[in-house]
Amino acid sequence: MDLAESARIGGFFALRTTPPAPGTTAHLPLARVYAAGDPDADGAAALRARVDRVTARLGARERRVGASIAQLGLAARLWSTALGPAALYGRFPDLSPATLHWDGALTSPDDLWWAGPGDGAADQENVPDQECVPGQERGTRPATVAELRAAVQEAHLVPLHAAFARSTAISPRLLWGNAGSALAGALRELTRWARAERRPEVAERAAALVQGLFEDPLLARTVRGPALRRTSCCLYYRTPTGGLCGDCVFDHAPGSRLERRPSAP
């Protein structure tokens, strides 16, 4: 499995696998970001800081707008870093919250660092080592709908949404709408890359996996039609310079005639 090739699909698909230089970043295991409990803990503080940073960058008056865009970006990274290798190789990294580290002050591809199999042992006590099966790389999972759902939706998105809800008053429907939009965006990027590289089997595998993922009740009604147009809005139009995303539920922003902007993965 060549993660460098997956990174060439686009920046959202890139995954850092070498540790950052000591003292240069503030990467935390996502397990600590998701953890409920002390609101002053470093994980909760990192998430609040990310929301504040995005809100300020957008010039948004409502913190929930910054929270929505911050969550949309992280959801896109999580789906893309798993779906890319899954479509290319039939396996993907086991990006557990204990081994996948995040720095909310950075953007792709430097925001995520995967410590890889065997690292993060302190966060994974009592979890047995994976057996190395011939033809299967240690620290990877088979590219099935069930495995992707478990690895991304259940292990990351469910606790991530709970963490955002603790940080900001934001609708679960909006968060799952963002997750569906991010998944559809990852598929669009993969399809474009596969066509450009004349790799139809990659596009076909990605489409089949995404179709299966959208059968889950939490994602099933987040997009519609062959274009996978979303059924909710991420609130980007509520920023001072915002327009509409390419897959927005609106034809024009409420109270305006703003054009859509291209959708991102």
PDB file of C-alpha atoms in Angstrom:
ATOM      1  CA  MET A   1       0.000   0.000   0.000  1.00  0.00           C
ATOM      2  CA  ASP A   2       1.630   3.207  -1.213  1.00  0.00           C
ATOM      3  CA  LEU A   3       0.244   6.157   0.737  1.00  0.00           C
ATOM      4  CA  ALA A   4       2.351   8.509  -1.400  1.00  0.00           C
ATOM      5  CA  GLU A   5       0.331   7.494  -4.463  1.00  0.00           C
ATOM      6  CA  SER A   6      -2.899   8.036  -2.581  1.00  0.00           C
ATOM      7  CA  ALA A   7      -1.691  11.521  -1.624  1.00  0.00           C
ATOM      8  CA  ARG A   8      -1.364  12.396  -5.309  1.00  0.00           C
ATOM      9  CA  ILE A   9      -5.154  12.224  -5.644  1.00  0.00           C
ATOM     10  CA  GLY A  10      -5.330  15.498  -3.721  1.00  0.00           C
ATOM     11  CA  GLY A  11      -4.298  17.216  -0.513  1.00  0.00           C
ATOM     12  CA  PHE A  12      -7.207  15.799   1.472  1.00  0.00           C
ATOM     13  CA  PHE A  13      -5.955  12.271   0.725  1.00  0.00           C
ATOM     14  CA  ALA A  14      -2.427  12.897   2.031  1.00  0.00           C
ATOM     15  CA  LEU A  15      -1.471  11.338   5.356  1.00  0.00           C
ATOM     16  CA  ARG A  16       1.696  12.147   7.250  1.00  0.00           C
ATOM     17  CA  THR A  17       3.419   8.982   8.482  1.00  0.00           C
ATOM     18  CA  THR A  18       6.657  10.407   9.908  1.00  0.00           C
ATOM     19  CA  PRO A  19       6.601  12.014  13.367  1.00  0.00           C
ATOM     20  CA  PRO A  20       6.766  15.806  13.375  1.00  0.00           C
ATOM     21  CA  ALA A  21       9.945  17.305  14.768  1.00  0.00           C
ATOM     22  CA  PRO A  22       9.676  17.662  18.545  1.00  0.00           C
ATOM     23  CA  GLY A  23       8.258  21.005  19.578  1.00  0.00           C
ATOM     24  CA  THR A  24       7.157  22.010  16.076  1.00  0.00           C
ATOM     25  CA  THR A  25       3.498  20.998  16.294  1.00  0.00           C
ATOM     26  CA  ALA A  26       0.810  20.196  18.838  1.00  0.00           C
ATOM     27  CA  HIS A  27      -0.508  16.927  17.419  1.00  0.00           C
ATOM     28  CA  LEU A  28      -2.806  15.031  19.775  1.00  0.00           C
ATOM     29  CA  PRO A  29      -4.293  11.558  19.371  1.00  0.00           C
ATOM     30  CA  LEU A  30      -7.846  12.069  18.184  1.00  0.00           C
ATOM     31  CA  ALA A  31      -8.922   9.768  21.020  1.00  0.00           C
ATOM     32  CA  ARG A  32      -8.106  12.632  23.384  1.00  0.00           C
ATOM     33  CA  VAL A  33     -10.036  15.112  21.258  1.00  0.00           C
ATOM     34  CA  TYR A  34     -13.086  12.856  21.379  1.00  0.00           C
ATOM     35  CA  ALA A  35     -12.871  12.090  25.088  1.00  0.00           C
ATOM     36  CA  ALA A  36     -15.750  13.382  27.188  1.00  0.00           C
ATOM     37  CA  GLY A  37     -15.042  14.795  30.612  1.00  0.00           C
ATOM     38  CA  ASP A  38     -12.942  17.768  31.662  1.00  0.00           C
ATOM     39  CA  PRO A  39     -13.827  20.709  29.362  1.00  0.00           C
ATOM     40  CA  ASP A  40     -10.385  22.170  30.048  1.00  0.00           C
ATOM     41  CA  ALA A  41      -8.531  19.042  28.937  1.00  0.00           C
ATOM     42  CA  ASP A  42      -6.090  19.464  26.072  1.00  0.00           C
ATOM     43  CA  GLY A  43      -8.305  17.633  23.563  1.00  0.00           C
ATOM     44  CA  ALA A  44     -11.369  19.755  24.266  1.00  0.00           C
ATOM     45  CA  ALA A  45      -9.254  22.895  24.246  1.00  0.00           C
ATOM     46  CA  ALA A  46      -7.733  21.952  20.885  1.00  0.00           C
ATOM     47  CA  LEU A  47     -11.176  21.521  19.349  1.00  0.00           C
ATOM     48  CA  ARG A  48     -12.425  24.830  20.737  1.00  0.00           C
ATOM     49  CA  ALA A  49      -9.307  26.566  19.434  1.00  0.00           C
ATOM     50  CA  ARG A  50      -9.875  25.087  15.971  1.00  0.00           C
ATOM     51  CA  VAL A  51     -13.472  26.303  15.897  1.00  0.00           C
ATOM     52  CA  ASP A  52     -12.408  29.759  17.079  1.00  0.00           C
ATOM     53  CA  ARG A  53      -9.660  29.898  14.446  1.00  0.00           C
ATOM     54  CA  VAL A  54     -11.967  28.928  11.577  1.00  0.00           C
ATOM     55  CA  THR A  55     -14.697  31.289  12.791  1.00  0.00           C
ATOM     56  CA  ALA A  56     -12.230  34.185  12.857  1.00  0.00           C
ATOM     57  CA  ARG A  57     -10.731  33.283   9.481  1.00  0.00           C
ATOM     58  CA  LEU A  58     -14.181  33.256   7.888  1.00  0.00           C
ATOM     59  CA  GLY A  59     -15.220  36.462   9.635  1.00  0.00           C
ATOM     60  CA  ALA A  60     -18.366  34.654  10.754  1.00  0.00           C
ATOM     61  CA  ARG A  61     -20.576  36.239  13.390  1.00  0.00           C
ATOM     62  CA  GLU A  62     -21.914  32.877  14.543  1.00  0.00           C
ATOM     63  CA  ARG A  63     -19.621  30.343  16.155  1.00  0.00           C
ATOM     64  CA  ARG A  64     -21.722  27.488  14.805  1.00  0.00           C
ATOM     65  CA  VAL A  65     -20.690  28.516  11.270  1.00  0.00           C
ATOM     66  CA  GLY A  66     -17.028  28.098  12.166  1.00  0.00           C
ATOM     67  CA  ALA A  67     -17.821  24.809  13.901  1.00  0.00           C
ATOM     68  CA  SER A  68     -19.622  23.511  10.818  1.00  0.00           C
ATOM     69  CA  ILE A  69     -16.784  24.354   8.431  1.00  0.00           C
ATOM     70  CA  ALA A  70     -14.163  22.987  10.839  1.00  0.00           C
ATOM     71  CA  GLN A  71     -16.056  19.707  11.181  1.00  0.00           C
ATOM     72  CA  LEU A  72     -16.643  19.481   7.423  1.00  0.00           C
ATOM     73  CA  GLY A  73     -12.923  19.781   6.758  1.00  0.00           C
ATOM     74  CA  LEU A  74     -11.951  17.145   9.303  1.00  0.00           C
ATOM     75  CA  ALA A  75     -14.674  14.769   8.094  1.00  0.00           C
ATOM     76  CA  ALA A  76     -13.335  15.162   4.555  1.00  0.00           C
ATOM     77  CA  ARG A  77      -9.829  14.308   5.737  1.00  0.00           C
ATOM     78  CA  LEU A  78     -11.012  11.226   7.613  1.00  0.00           C
ATOM     79  CA  TRP A  79     -13.047   9.843   4.709  1.00  0.00           C
ATOM     80  CA  SER A  80     -10.380  10.642   2.116  1.00  0.00           C
ATOM     81  CA  THR A  81      -7.403   9.131   3.931  1.00  0.00           C
ATOM     82  CA  ALA A  82      -9.312   5.857   4.288  1.00  0.00           C
ATOM     83  CA  LEU A  83     -11.225   5.757   0.989  1.00  0.00           C
ATOM     84  CA  GLY A  84      -8.217   6.610  -1.190  1.00  0.00           C
ATOM     85  CA  PRO A  85      -6.115   3.566  -0.264  1.00  0.00           C
ATOM     86  CA  ALA A  86      -9.249   1.411  -0.099  1.00  0.00           C
ATOM     87  CA  ALA A  87     -10.077   2.204  -3.724  1.00  0.00           C
ATOM     88  CA  LEU A  88      -6.482   1.923  -4.907  1.00  0.00           C
ATOM     89  CA  TYR A  89      -5.313  -1.198  -3.082  1.00  0.00           C
ATOM     90  CA  GLY A  90      -8.279  -2.959  -1.547  1.00  0.00           C
ATOM     91  CA  ARG A  91      -6.953  -2.172   1.945  1.00  0.00           C
ATOM     92  CA  PHE A  92      -6.618   0.985   4.009  1.00  0.00           C
ATOM     93  CA  PRO A  93      -4.685   2.075   7.111  1.00  0.00           C
ATOM     94  CA  ASP A  94      -6.195   1.208  10.468  1.00  0.00           C
ATOM     95  CA  LEU A  95      -6.595   4.849  11.457  1.00  0.00           C
ATOM     96  CA  SER A  96      -7.703   4.274  15.022  1.00  0.00           C
ATOM     97  CA  PRO A  97      -8.311   7.381  17.163  1.00  0.00           C
ATOM     98  CA  ALA A  98      -5.395   6.302  19.361  1.00  0.00           C
ATOM     99  CA  THR A  99      -2.874   6.244  16.507  1.00  0.00           C
ATOM    100  CA  LEU A 100      -4.228   9.073  14.324  1.00  0.00           C
ATOM    101  CA  HIS A 101      -2.954  12.423  15.604  1.00  0.00           C
ATOM    102  CA  TRP A 102      -4.367  15.863  14.746  1.00  0.00           C
ATOM    103  CA  ASP A 103      -3.174  19.444  15.062  1.00  0.00           C
ATOM    104  CA  GLY A 104      -6.042  21.877  14.550  1.00  0.00           C
ATOM    105  CA  ALA A 105      -3.642  24.757  13.913  1.00  0.00           C
ATOM    106  CA  LEU A 106      -2.470  23.125  10.680  1.00  0.00           C
ATOM    107  CA  THR A 107      -4.139  22.279   7.382  1.00  0.00           C
ATOM    108  CA  SER A 108      -3.803  19.287   5.050  1.00  0.00           C
ATOM    109  CA  PRO A 109      -1.559  17.454   4.578  1.00  0.00           C
ATOM    110  CA  ASP A 110       0.150  18.356   7.857  1.00  0.00           C
ATOM    111  CA  ASP A 111      -2.884  18.332  10.142  1.00  0.00           C
ATOM    112  CA  LEU A 112      -3.013  14.529  10.407  1.00  0.00           C
ATOM    113  CA  TRP A 113      -0.182  12.227  11.424  1.00  0.00           C
ATOM    114  CA  TRP A 114      -0.659   8.482  11.582  1.00  0.00           C
ATOM    115  CA  ALA A 115       1.646   6.890  14.126  1.00  0.00           C
ATOM    116  CA  GLY A 116       1.146   3.553  12.396  1.00  0.00           C
ATOM    117  CA  PRO A 117       0.737   0.036  13.774  1.00  0.00           C
ATOM    118  CA  GLY A 118       2.477  -0.677  17.035  1.00  0.00           C
ATOM    119  CA  ASP A 119       2.576   2.971  18.156  1.00  0.00           C
ATOM    120  CA  GLY A 120       0.268   4.616  20.639  1.00  0.00           C
ATOM    121  CA  ALA A 121       0.538   1.550  22.876  1.00  0.00           C
ATOM    122  CA  ALA A 122      -0.269   3.578  25.963  1.00  0.00           C
ATOM    123  CA  ASP A 123      -3.649   4.387  24.446  1.00  0.00           C
ATOM    124  CA  GLN A 124      -4.311   0.797  23.392  1.00  0.00           C
ATOM    125  CA  GLU A 125      -3.690  -1.301  26.492  1.00  0.00           C
ATOM    126  CA  ASN A 126      -5.216  -4.759  26.377  1.00  0.00           C
ATOM    127  CA  VAL A 127      -5.580  -4.566  22.574  1.00  0.00           C
ATOM    128  CA  PRO A 128      -3.753  -7.562  21.049  1.00  0.00           C
ATOM    129  CA  ASP A 129      -1.288  -7.040  18.216  1.00  0.00           C
ATOM    130  CA  GLN A 130      -2.629  -7.775  14.749  1.00  0.00           C
ATOM    131  CA  GLU A 131      -1.371 -10.950  13.179  1.00  0.00           C
ATOM    132  CA  CYS A 132       0.487 -10.455   9.923  1.00  0.00           C
ATOM    133  CA  VAL A 133      -1.396 -12.415   7.275  1.00  0.00           C
ATOM    134  CA  PRO A 134       0.476 -13.187   4.025  1.00  0.00           C
ATOM    135  CA  GLY A 135      -0.395 -10.562   1.414  1.00  0.00           C
ATOM    136  CA  GLN A 136      -1.820  -8.225   4.059  1.00  0.00           C
ATOM    137  CA  GLU A 137       0.132  -5.374   5.599  1.00  0.00           C
ATOM    138  CA  ARG A 138       0.114  -5.073   9.355  1.00  0.00           C
ATOM    139  CA  GLY A 139      -1.899  -2.097  10.520  1.00  0.00           C
ATOM    140  CA  THR A 140      -4.329  -2.213   7.586  1.00  0.00           C
ATOM    141  CA  ARG A 141      -7.944  -3.246   7.164  1.00  0.00           C
ATOM    142  CA  PRO A 142      -9.741  -4.845   4.196  1.00  0.00           C
ATOM    143  CA  ALA A 143     -11.615  -2.426   1.950  1.00  0.00           C
ATOM    144  CA  THR A 144     -15.186  -3.421   2.682  1.00  0.00           C
ATOM    145  CA  VAL A 145     -18.163  -1.223   3.439  1.00  0.00           C
ATOM    146  CA  ALA A 146     -18.418  -2.672   6.942  1.00  0.00           C
ATOM    147  CA  GLU A 147     -14.737  -2.037   7.703  1.00  0.00           C
ATOM    148  CA  LEU A 148     -14.825   1.539   6.375  1.00  0.00           C
ATOM    149  CA  ARG A 149     -17.987   2.278   8.326  1.00  0.00           C
ATOM    150  CA  ALA A 150     -16.445   0.910  11.512  1.00  0.00           C
ATOM    151  CA  ALA A 151     -13.119   2.661  10.999  1.00  0.00           C
ATOM    152  CA  VAL A 152     -14.367   6.108   9.973  1.00  0.00           C
ATOM    153  CA  GLN A 153     -18.031   6.602  10.794  1.00  0.00           C
ATOM    154  CA  GLU A 154     -18.214   4.702  14.066  1.00  0.00           C
ATOM    155  CA  ALA A 155     -14.686   5.150  15.422  1.00  0.00           C
ATOM    156  CA  HIS A 156     -14.277   8.792  14.389  1.00  0.00           C
ATOM    157  CA  LEU A 157     -17.374  10.630  13.206  1.00  0.00           C
ATOM    158  CA  VAL A 158     -19.748   9.546  15.965  1.00  0.00           C
ATOM    159  CA  PRO A 159     -17.436  10.674  18.807  1.00  0.00           C
ATOM    160  CA  LEU A 160     -16.275  13.696  16.791  1.00  0.00           C
ATOM    161  CA  HIS A 161     -19.854  14.922  16.445  1.00  0.00           C
ATOM    162  CA  ALA A 162     -20.393  14.452  20.164  1.00  0.00           C
ATOM    163  CA  ALA A 163     -17.254  16.493  20.851  1.00  0.00           C
ATOM    164  CA  PHE A 164     -18.450  19.292  18.568  1.00  0.00           C
ATOM    165  CA  ALA A 165     -21.839  19.270  20.292  1.00  0.00           C
ATOM    166  CA  ARG A 166     -20.109  19.720  23.642  1.00  0.00           C
ATOM    167  CA  SER A 167     -18.111  22.629  22.227  1.00  0.00           C
ATOM    168  CA  THR A 168     -20.776  24.445  20.214  1.00  0.00           C
ATOM    169  CA  ALA A 169     -24.544  24.447  19.858  1.00  0.00           C
ATOM    170  CA  ILE A 170     -24.874  22.783  16.467  1.00  0.00           C
ATOM    171  CA  SER A 171     -27.449  20.515  14.857  1.00  0.00           C
ATOM    172  CA  PRO A 172     -26.684  16.788  14.516  1.00  0.00           C
ATOM    173  CA  ARG A 173     -28.480  16.891  11.145  1.00  0.00           C
ATOM    174  CA  LEU A 174     -26.028  19.547   9.955  1.00  0.00           C
ATOM    175  CA  LEU A 175     -23.029  17.519  11.159  1.00  0.00           C
ATOM    176  CA  TRP A 176     -24.200  14.340   9.421  1.00  0.00           C
ATOM    177  CA  GLY A 177     -25.043  16.393   6.333  1.00  0.00           C
ATOM    178  CA  ASN A 178     -21.442  17.601   6.337  1.00  0.00           C
ATOM    179  CA  ALA A 179     -20.219  14.022   6.753  1.00  0.00           C
ATOM    180  CA  GLY A 180     -22.287  12.915   3.750  1.00  0.00           C
ATOM    181  CA  SER A 181     -21.079  15.858   1.685  1.00  0.00           C
ATOM    182  CA  ALA A 182     -17.468  15.088   2.631  1.00  0.00           C
ATOM    183  CA  LEU A 183     -17.888  11.458   1.563  1.00  0.00           C
ATOM    184  CA  ALA A 184     -19.444  12.488  -1.750  1.00  0.00           C
ATOM    185  CA  GLY A 185     -16.632  14.981  -2.280  1.00  0.00           C
ATOM    186  CA  ALA A 186     -14.004  12.307  -1.694  1.00  0.00           C
ATOM    187  CA  LEU A 187     -15.701  10.131  -4.311  1.00  0.00           C
ATOM    188  CA  ARG A 188     -15.717  12.996  -6.836  1.00  0.00           C
ATOM    189  CA  GLU A 189     -11.994  13.594  -6.363  1.00  0.00           C
ATOM    190  CA  LEU A 190     -11.205   9.901  -6.659  1.00  0.00           C
ATOM    191  CA  THR A 191     -13.321   9.605  -9.801  1.00  0.00           C
ATOM    192  CA  ARG A 192     -11.612  12.604 -11.433  1.00  0.00           C
ATOM    193  CA  TRP A 193      -8.170  11.223 -10.601  1.00  0.00           C
ATOM    194  CA  ALA A 194      -9.049   7.723 -11.826  1.00  0.00           C
ATOM    195  CA  ARG A 195     -10.295   9.055 -15.140  1.00  0.00           C
ATOM    196  CA  ALA A 196      -7.199  11.204 -15.624  1.00  0.00           C
ATOM    197  CA  GLU A 197      -4.935   8.254 -14.791  1.00  0.00           C
ATOM    198  CA  ARG A 198      -7.011   5.772 -16.825  1.00  0.00           C
ATOM    199  CA  ARG A 199      -7.708   3.663 -13.764  1.00  0.00           C
ATOM    200  CA  PRO A 200     -11.412   2.810 -14.164  1.00  0.00           C
ATOM    201  CA  GLU A 201     -11.190   0.000 -11.619  1.00  0.00           C
ATOM    202  CA  VAL A 202     -10.305   2.552  -8.919  1.00  0.00           C
ATOM    203  CA  ALA A 203     -13.383   4.653  -9.702  1.00  0.00           C
ATOM    204  CA  GLU A 204     -15.586   1.567  -9.777  1.00  0.00           C
ATOM    205  CA  ARG A 205     -14.309   0.285  -6.432  1.00  0.00           C
ATOM    206  CA  ALA A 206     -14.714   3.720  -4.840  1.00  0.00           C
ATOM    207  CA  ALA A 207     -18.267   4.102  -6.163  1.00  0.00           C
ATOM    208  CA  ALA A 208     -19.297   0.693  -4.845  1.00  0.00           C
ATOM    209  CA  LEU A 209     -17.862   1.416  -1.390  1.00  0.00           C
ATOM    210  CA  VAL A 210     -19.464   4.851  -1.171  1.00  0.00           C
ATOM    211  CA  GLN A 211     -22.820   3.503  -2.319  1.00  0.00           C
ATOM    212  CA  GLY A 212     -22.701   0.978   0.504  1.00  0.00           C
ATOM    213  CA  LEU A 213     -21.677   3.598   3.054  1.00  0.00           C
ATOM    214  CA  PHE A 214     -24.635   5.781   2.108  1.00  0.00           C
ATOM    215  CA  GLU A 215     -27.000   2.949   2.977  1.00  0.00           C
ATOM    216  CA  ASP A 216     -26.417   3.617   6.674  1.00  0.00           C
ATOM    217  CA  PRO A 217     -29.382   5.463   8.253  1.00  0.00           C
ATOM    218  CA  LEU A 218     -27.194   8.315   9.494  1.00  0.00           C
ATOM    219  CA  LEU A 219     -25.922   9.037   5.973  1.00  0.00           C
ATOM    220  CA  ALA A 220     -28.733   7.744   3.781  1.00  0.00           C
ATOM    221  CA  ARG A 221     -30.663  11.006   3.424  1.00  0.00           C
ATOM    222  CA  THR A 222     -27.732  13.425   3.522  1.00  0.00           C
ATOM    223  CA  VAL A 223     -27.359  13.539  -0.290  1.00  0.00           C
ATOM    224  CA  ARG A 224     -29.659  12.812  -3.193  1.00  0.00           C
ATOM    225  CA  GLY A 225     -29.575  12.088  -6.899  1.00  0.00           C
ATOM    226  CA  PRO A 226     -26.726  10.901  -9.117  1.00  0.00           C
ATOM    227  CA  ALA A 227     -24.881  14.172  -8.463  1.00  0.00           C
ATOM    228  CA  LEU A 228     -25.018  13.464  -4.698  1.00  0.00           C
ATOM    229  CA  ARG A 229     -26.349  16.929  -3.960  1.00  0.00           C
ATOM    230  CA  ARG A 230     -26.679  17.440  -0.227  1.00  0.00           C
ATOM    231  CA  THR A 231     -30.017  17.889   1.520  1.00  0.00           C
ATOM    232  CA  SER A 232     -28.778  20.337   4.168  1.00  0.00           C
ATOM    233  CA  CYS A 233     -26.510  23.388   4.232  1.00  0.00           C
ATOM    234  CA  CYS A 234     -23.101  23.779   5.888  1.00  0.00           C
ATOM    235  CA  LEU A 235     -23.860  27.490   6.597  1.00  0.00           C
ATOM    236  CA  TYR A 236     -20.905  28.766   4.560  1.00  0.00           C
ATOM    237  CA  TYR A 237     -23.236  31.260   2.889  1.00  0.00           C
ATOM    238  CA  ARG A 238     -23.600  33.011   6.270  1.00  0.00           C
ATOM    239  CA  THR A 239     -19.996  34.265   6.152  1.00  0.00           C
ATOM    240  CA  PRO A 240     -19.349  37.825   4.880  1.00  0.00           C
ATOM    241  CA  THR A 241     -17.844  36.628   1.587  1.00  0.00           C
ATOM    242  CA  GLY A 242     -19.513  33.234   1.403  1.00  0.00           C
ATOM    243  CA  GLY A 243     -21.451  31.815  -1.490  1.00  0.00           C
ATOM    244  CA  LEU A 244     -22.872  28.368  -2.042  1.00  0.00           C
ATOM    245  CA  CYS A 245     -20.945  25.124  -2.228  1.00  0.00           C
ATOM    246  CA  GLY A 246     -21.268  23.180  -5.463  1.00  0.00           C
ATOM    247  CA  ASP A 247     -23.455  20.542  -3.823  1.00  0.00           C
ATOM    248  CA  CYS A 248     -25.546  22.927  -1.686  1.00  0.00           C
ATOM    249  CA  VAL A 249     -29.209  22.233  -1.084  1.00  0.00           C
ATOM    250  CA  PHE A 250     -29.990  25.834  -2.086  1.00  0.00           C
ATOM    251  CA  ASP A 251     -30.096  27.130  -5.665  1.00  0.00           C
ATOM    252  CA  HIS A 252     -29.124  30.526  -4.289  1.00  0.00           C
ATOM    253  CA  ALA A 253     -28.396  31.729  -0.785  1.00  0.00           C
ATOM    254  CA  PRO A 254     -31.462  32.781   1.190  1.00  0.00           C
ATOM    255  CA  GLY A 255     -32.084  36.474   0.533  1.00  0.00           C
ATOM    256  CA  SER A 256     -29.540  36.659  -2.306  1.00  0.00           C
ATOM    257  CA  ARG A 257     -28.682  35.457  -5.792  1.00  0.00           C
ATOM    258  CA  LEU A 258     -25.226  34.085  -4.967  1.00  0.00           C
ATOM    259  CA  GLU A 259     -23.713  31.543  -7.323  1.00  0.00           C
ATOM    260  CA  ARG A 260     -22.489  28.154  -6.146  1.00  0.00           C
ATOM    261  CA  ARG A 261     -18.761  27.609  -5.685  1.00  0.00           C
ATOM    262  CA  PRO A 262     -17.176  24.274  -6.666  1.00  0.00           C
ATOM    263  CA  SER A 263     -17.585  21.612  -4.025  1.00  0.00           C
ATOM    264  CA  ALA A 264     -14.527  20.307  -2.173  1.00  0.00           C
ATOM    265  CA  PRO A 265     -13.872  16.804  -0.933  1.00  0.00           C
TER     266      PRO A 265
END
